[in-house]
Amino acid sequence: MAQASTGHAAEDKGGLRTALAGLTTRGRSFLAAGVAAAICAYVLGQSELLRVGLLLAVLPLICATVLYRTRYRVAGSRRLSPGRVPAGSEARVHLRMDNVSRLPTGLLMLQDKVPYVLGPRPRFVLDRVEAGGRREVSYRVRSDLRGRYPLGPLQLRLTDPFGMCELTRSFSAYDTLTVIPRVEALPPVRLTGEAKGYGDGRQRTLALAGEDDIIPRGYRYGDDLRRVHWRLTARYGELMVRREEQPQRSRCTVLLDTRGAAFQGAGPDSAFEWAVSGTASTLVHMLERGFSVRLLTDTGSSVPGEGADGFAGSGQESADAAGMMMDTLAVVDHSDGTGLSRAYEVVRGGNEGLLIAFLGDLDEEQATVLGKMRRRSGGAVAFVLDSDSWVREPTDVPGPSDRGADPLRMLREAGWTAVPVPRGASLADLWREADRQRTHAPTAGTVVGGGGA
């Protein structure tokens, strides 16, 4: 929640020039009419007309001076509900104005500055606010395009009772609305990417030989007596217990292809936006299934603050991890790269467990790199988008060549479960298709997903 207040220092900028610049059309008309009447009175020698002219000219000047010297102390706050919203959904912005002075205010016009993509600029008229009183208003914003959008600063427009002058006071604080990709619920198909899923224990660490060489630790209050190692207890003269099995999380790396050359078209219905949304849906799904999840792009970058094994956790930790990854995907854009070699350099260091990729147009070179990635993973699923089919009108006749046919074949020969993504496809349906391809794969024992995913 952002809070700021107008003050004397902000009001003094510009002096009388600021006050005169705030004259409305009515005020300028009165001033011009007064000056014209005064000139005519001087030329014609009409003293009564001179009095009228002076009255017309002085009235807007008096209103501007009084309004400029008015000392309103007003505090404003803004609250977003929620602060992170999926694309296409609405968020509500709550504004509150508090009169912290001892004098009541006059008529206030409240205006919040918002980007054009979120909708029209909201404006509100607040009646007289008593000393110590408050007023609350709200408005809705919505965007079909993901991103981070600033809201603010909040502006107050003060006006006199005659409508002669209008001054603007701006607050300095602003908030940021994060529009994240759409997340689609995925079916709980069993795509096993590792032999062990979450909850399976690692084998106890052994030394060079025999159970006697199991690395023990001292007994702690609350330890199960059934874990006491009596032989080592007798040797060391104190209670020793076997080391507890350490729970192990299956790992999942989600690769997002952001190469600008791999995607065509733009907008919320483009192939790239579908890939970003699919990546977000997969990350959330795998986190909910207990996986240790890592987000990777073709540039080799990942989420800031991500551990070596990706994000893991349960409950609030899992929700925080999902929020950090959604914030990263909210601002991800096309890269200038032309290949996937940087991503391969990241995954070549060890077994990545399950590897799920959302890819654009591929050539043989990139399909070969992906084949190398497959050797570093326990299982691999690729959703390949042919961007030509996404920009082509439904009535257009497809060309004789299929750009994705050879790369798909190469991926499948390398052990990938490769699923082509037609225009407007549902990720949930493709998720089931990946499971069906794995089930009917000719190579037995090839694993392509996460336990209980």
Coordinates of C-alpha atoms in Angstrom, one line a residue, residues 25-345:
T25 CA -11.9 28.3 -19.4
R26 CA -14.5 30.1 -17.3
G27 CA -11.9 31.9 -15.4
R28 CA -10.0 33.0 -18.5
S29 CA -13.2 34.2 -20.1
F30 CA -14.1 36.3 -17.0
L31 CA -10.6 37.8 -17.0
A32 CA -10.7 38.6 -20.7
A33 CA -14.2 40.0 -20.5
G34 CA -13.1 42.2 -17.5
V35 CA -10.1 43.6 -19.3
A36 CA -12.1 44.3 -22.5
A37 CA -14.8 46.0 -20.4
A38 CA -12.2 48.1 -18.6
I39 CA -10.7 49.2 -21.9
C40 CA -14.1 50.1 -23.4
A41 CA -15.0 52.0 -20.2
Y42 CA -11.7 54.1 -20.5
V43 CA -12.3 54.8 -24.2
L44 CA -16.0 55.7 -23.8
G45 CA -15.7 57.4 -20.4
Q46 CA -18.2 55.1 -18.7
S47 CA -17.3 54.7 -15.0
E48 CA -20.1 52.2 -14.4
L49 CA -18.7 49.9 -17.1
L50 CA -15.3 50.2 -15.5
R51 CA -16.6 48.9 -12.2
V52 CA -18.2 45.9 -14.0
G53 CA -14.9 45.3 -15.9
L54 CA -12.9 45.4 -12.7
L55 CA -15.3 43.0 -11.0
L56 CA -15.1 40.5 -13.9
A57 CA -11.3 40.7 -14.0
V58 CA -10.6 40.6 -10.2
L59 CA -13.0 37.6 -9.4
P60 CA -10.9 34.9 -11.1
L61 CA -7.7 36.4 -9.7
I62 CA -9.1 36.3 -6.2
C63 CA -10.3 32.7 -6.7
A64 CA -6.8 31.6 -7.9
T65 CA -5.1 33.3 -5.1
V66 CA -7.4 31.9 -2.4
L67 CA -7.2 28.4 -3.9
Y68 CA -3.4 28.6 -4.2
R69 CA -2.9 29.6 -0.6
T70 CA -5.4 27.0 0.7
R71 CA -3.5 24.6 3.0
Y72 CA -5.1 21.2 2.7
R73 CA -3.3 18.4 4.4
V74 CA -4.5 15.2 2.7
A75 CA -3.0 11.7 2.9
G76 CA -3.7 9.2 0.1
S77 CA -3.3 5.4 0.1
R78 CA -3.7 2.8 -2.6
R79 CA -4.3 -1.0 -2.1
L80 CA -4.3 -3.6 -4.9
S81 CA -6.5 -6.7 -4.6
P82 CA -4.7 -8.8 -5.7
G83 CA -1.3 -7.4 -6.6
R84 CA -0.6 -10.3 -8.9
V85 CA -3.3 -11.2 -11.4
P86 CA -3.4 -13.6 -14.4
A87 CA -3.8 -12.1 -17.9
G88 CA -7.4 -11.5 -18.8
S89 CA -8.5 -11.2 -15.2
E90 CA -9.5 -8.1 -13.2
A91 CA -7.9 -6.6 -10.2
R92 CA -9.5 -4.0 -8.0
V93 CA -7.7 -0.8 -6.8
H94 CA -8.9 0.7 -3.6
L95 CA -8.1 4.4 -2.9
R96 CA -8.5 6.1 0.4
M97 CA -8.2 9.8 1.1
D98 CA -7.7 11.1 4.7
N99 CA -8.1 14.7 5.7
V100 CA -5.4 15.1 8.4
S101 CA -5.8 18.8 8.8
R102 CA -8.1 20.7 11.3
L103 CA -10.1 22.3 8.5
P104 CA -12.7 20.7 6.1
T105 CA -11.8 20.5 2.5
G106 CA -13.7 21.8 -0.4
L107 CA -14.7 19.8 -3.5
L108 CA -11.9 17.4 -4.5
M109 CA -11.4 15.7 -7.8
L110 CA -9.3 12.5 -7.5
Q111 CA -7.5 11.0 -10.4
D112 CA -5.2 8.0 -10.6
K113 CA -2.7 7.6 -13.4
V114 CA -2.8 4.2 -15.1
P115 CA -1.2 2.8 -18.3
Y116 CA -3.4 2.8 -21.4
V117 CA -3.4 -1.0 -21.6
L118 CA -5.1 -1.3 -18.2
G119 CA -8.1 0.9 -19.3
P120 CA -9.3 4.5 -19.0
R121 CA -7.9 6.8 -16.4
P122 CA -10.2 6.7 -13.3
R123 CA -11.6 10.0 -12.0
F124 CA -13.7 10.6 -8.9
V125 CA -15.4 13.6 -7.4
L126 CA -15.2 13.8 -3.6
D127 CA -17.6 16.0 -1.6
R128 CA -16.5 18.1 1.3
V129 CA -14.3 16.0 3.6
E130 CA -14.6 17.0 7.3
A131 CA -11.6 17.4 9.5
G132 CA -10.2 14.0 10.4
G133 CA -12.6 12.3 7.9
R134 CA -11.9 9.9 5.1
R135 CA -13.3 8.9 1.8
E136 CA -12.8 5.5 0.0
V137 CA -13.4 4.7 -3.7
S138 CA -12.3 1.9 -5.9
Y139 CA -11.9 1.0 -9.6
R140 CA -11.1 -2.1 -11.7
V141 CA -8.2 -2.7 -14.1
R142 CA -7.7 -5.5 -16.6
S143 CA -5.1 -6.4 -19.1
D144 CA -4.8 -9.2 -21.7
L145 CA -1.1 -8.7 -21.9
R146 CA 1.2 -9.9 -19.2
G147 CA 3.8 -7.4 -17.7
R148 CA 4.5 -5.1 -14.8
Y149 CA 2.4 -1.9 -14.9
P150 CA 2.9 1.1 -12.6
L151 CA -0.2 2.7 -11.0
G152 CA 0.2 6.3 -9.9
P153 CA 1.0 8.8 -8.9
L154 CA -2.3 9.8 -7.4
Q155 CA -3.4 13.3 -8.3
L156 CA -5.8 15.7 -6.5
R157 CA -7.5 18.5 -8.5
L158 CA -8.7 21.3 -6.3
T159 CA -11.3 23.8 -7.6
D160 CA -13.0 26.9 -6.2
P161 CA -16.8 27.1 -5.7
F162 CA -17.1 29.3 -8.8
G163 CA -15.1 27.0 -11.1
M164 CA -12.7 29.8 -12.0
C165 CA -9.4 28.0 -11.1
E166 CA -8.3 24.4 -10.9
L167 CA -5.0 23.2 -9.4
T168 CA -3.4 19.8 -9.4
R169 CA -1.5 18.3 -6.4
S170 CA 0.4 15.0 -7.1
F171 CA 1.5 12.4 -4.7
S172 CA 4.9 10.8 -5.1
A173 CA 4.2 7.2 -4.4
Y174 CA 3.0 4.6 -6.8
D175 CA 2.4 0.8 -6.9
T176 CA 3.0 -1.9 -9.4
L177 CA 0.5 -4.4 -10.8
T178 CA 2.0 -7.6 -12.0
V179 CA 0.0 -9.4 -14.8
I180 CA 1.2 -13.0 -14.9
P181 CA 0.6 -15.6 -17.7
R182 CA -2.6 -17.6 -17.7
V183 CA -2.3 -20.8 -15.8
E184 CA -4.2 -23.9 -16.9
A185 CA -5.0 -26.8 -14.6
L186 CA -3.3 -30.0 -15.8
P187 CA -4.6 -33.5 -15.3
P188 CA -2.8 -35.8 -12.8
V189 CA -1.4 -38.2 -15.4
R190 CA 1.5 -40.2 -14.2
L191 CA 4.5 -39.1 -16.3
T192 CA 7.4 -40.6 -14.4
G193 CA 10.7 -38.9 -14.9
E194 CA 12.7 -40.6 -12.2
A195 CA 12.6 -44.0 -10.6
K196 CA 12.0 -42.3 -7.3
G197 CA 9.5 -39.6 -6.6
Y198 CA 9.1 -37.3 -3.7
G199 CA 9.1 -39.1 -0.3
D200 CA 11.3 -42.0 -1.3
G201 CA 14.3 -42.1 1.0
R202 CA 17.9 -42.0 -0.1
Q203 CA 19.8 -45.0 0.8
R204 CA 21.7 -44.5 4.0
T205 CA 25.3 -43.4 3.4
L206 CA 27.7 -46.3 3.7
A207 CA 31.4 -46.2 4.2
L208 CA 33.7 -48.6 2.5
A209 CA 32.1 -51.9 3.8
G210 CA 29.5 -53.4 6.0
E211 CA 26.7 -52.2 8.2
D212 CA 29.1 -51.6 11.0
D213 CA 30.5 -48.7 8.9
I214 CA 27.1 -46.9 8.7
I215 CA 27.8 -43.3 9.8
P216 CA 25.8 -42.8 13.0
R217 CA 25.0 -39.8 15.2
G218 CA 24.3 -39.3 18.8
Y219 CA 20.9 -39.9 20.4
R220 CA 18.7 -36.9 20.6
Y221 CA 15.6 -36.4 22.7
G222 CA 12.6 -37.6 20.8
D223 CA 14.5 -40.1 18.5
D224 CA 12.8 -43.4 18.0
L225 CA 14.4 -46.1 20.1
R226 CA 14.0 -48.5 17.3
R227 CA 16.7 -46.6 15.4
V228 CA 19.3 -47.2 18.2
H229 CA 22.4 -49.0 16.8
W230 CA 23.3 -51.2 19.8
R231 CA 26.6 -52.4 18.4
L232 CA 27.9 -48.9 17.9
T233 CA 26.4 -47.8 21.3
A234 CA 28.5 -50.5 23.0
R235 CA 31.6 -49.4 21.1
Y236 CA 31.3 -45.6 21.8
G237 CA 29.7 -45.9 25.3
E238 CA 26.7 -43.7 24.5
L239 CA 23.5 -44.1 22.7
M240 CA 24.0 -44.0 18.9
V241 CA 21.2 -44.0 16.3
R242 CA 21.2 -44.7 12.6
R243 CA 21.1 -41.7 10.3
E244 CA 17.5 -41.1 9.3
E245 CA 16.6 -41.4 5.6
Q246 CA 16.6 -38.1 3.9
P247 CA 13.6 -37.3 1.8
Q248 CA 14.4 -36.8 -1.9
R249 CA 12.5 -34.6 -4.3
S250 CA 12.4 -35.5 -8.0
R251 CA 13.8 -32.7 -10.1
C252 CA 12.1 -31.0 -13.0
T253 CA 13.6 -28.4 -15.3
V254 CA 11.2 -26.5 -17.6
L255 CA 12.9 -25.0 -20.6
L256 CA 11.2 -22.1 -22.4
D257 CA 12.4 -21.2 -25.9
T258 CA 12.4 -17.4 -26.2
R259 CA 14.3 -17.0 -29.4
G260 CA 12.8 -14.3 -31.5
A261 CA 13.6 -16.2 -34.7
A262 CA 11.6 -19.2 -33.5
F263 CA 8.3 -17.4 -33.1
Q264 CA 6.1 -15.3 -35.4
G265 CA 3.2 -13.1 -34.6
A266 CA 2.5 -11.1 -31.4
G267 CA -0.4 -10.5 -29.1
P268 CA -2.2 -12.5 -26.4
D269 CA -3.1 -15.3 -28.9
S270 CA 0.4 -15.7 -30.4
A271 CA 2.4 -18.9 -30.3
F272 CA 5.0 -17.3 -27.9
E273 CA 2.3 -16.3 -25.4
W274 CA 0.9 -19.9 -25.5
A275 CA 4.4 -21.2 -24.8
V276 CA 4.8 -18.8 -21.8
S277 CA 1.4 -19.8 -20.5
G278 CA 2.2 -23.5 -20.9
T279 CA 5.5 -23.0 -19.0
A280 CA 3.7 -21.3 -16.2
S281 CA 1.1 -24.0 -16.0
T282 CA 3.7 -26.7 -15.9
L283 CA 5.8 -25.0 -13.2
V284 CA 2.8 -24.6 -10.9
H285 CA 1.6 -28.2 -11.6
M286 CA 5.0 -29.8 -10.9
L287 CA 5.4 -27.7 -7.7
E288 CA 2.1 -28.9 -6.5
R289 CA 3.2 -32.5 -7.2
G290 CA 6.2 -32.1 -4.9
F291 CA 8.9 -31.7 -7.4
S292 CA 12.0 -29.5 -7.1
V293 CA 11.4 -27.2 -10.1
R294 CA 13.7 -25.0 -12.1
L295 CA 12.9 -22.5 -14.9
L296 CA 15.4 -22.2 -17.7
T297 CA 15.4 -20.2 -20.9
D298 CA 17.5 -20.6 -24.1
T299 CA 19.8 -17.9 -22.9
G300 CA 20.8 -20.1 -19.9
S301 CA 19.2 -17.7 -17.4
S302 CA 16.9 -18.8 -14.6
V303 CA 14.9 -17.2 -11.8
P304 CA 16.9 -14.8 -9.5
G305 CA 17.3 -16.4 -6.1
E306 CA 16.8 -19.9 -7.4
G307 CA 18.8 -22.6 -5.7
A308 CA 21.1 -25.1 -7.4
D309 CA 18.3 -27.7 -7.5
G310 CA 15.6 -25.2 -8.3
F311 CA 12.7 -24.2 -6.1
A312 CA 11.3 -26.7 -3.6
G313 CA 9.1 -26.4 -0.6
S314 CA 5.6 -27.0 0.7
G315 CA 2.8 -24.8 1.8
Q316 CA 3.8 -21.2 1.9
E317 CA 7.3 -21.9 0.5
S318 CA 5.9 -23.5 -2.6
A319 CA 3.5 -20.5 -3.0
D320 CA 6.4 -18.1 -2.7
A321 CA 8.4 -20.0 -5.2
A322 CA 5.5 -20.1 -7.7
G323 CA 5.1 -16.3 -7.2
M324 CA 8.8 -15.6 -8.0
M325 CA 8.6 -17.7 -11.2
M326 CA 5.4 -16.1 -12.3
D327 CA 7.0 -12.7 -11.8
T328 CA 9.8 -13.7 -14.0
L329 CA 7.5 -15.0 -16.7
A330 CA 5.4 -11.9 -16.5
V331 CA 8.2 -9.9 -18.1
V332 CA 10.0 -12.5 -20.2
D333 CA 10.5 -11.4 -23.8
H334 CA 12.1 -12.6 -27.0
S335 CA 15.9 -13.1 -26.9
D336 CA 18.3 -12.2 -29.6
G337 CA 19.9 -15.7 -29.6
T338 CA 19.6 -18.2 -32.5
G339 CA 20.4 -21.4 -30.7
L340 CA 19.9 -23.5 -27.6
S341 CA 23.6 -24.1 -26.8
R342 CA 23.6 -21.9 -23.7
A343 CA 20.8 -23.9 -22.2
Y344 CA 22.7 -27.1 -22.9
E345 CA 25.7 -25.7 -21.1

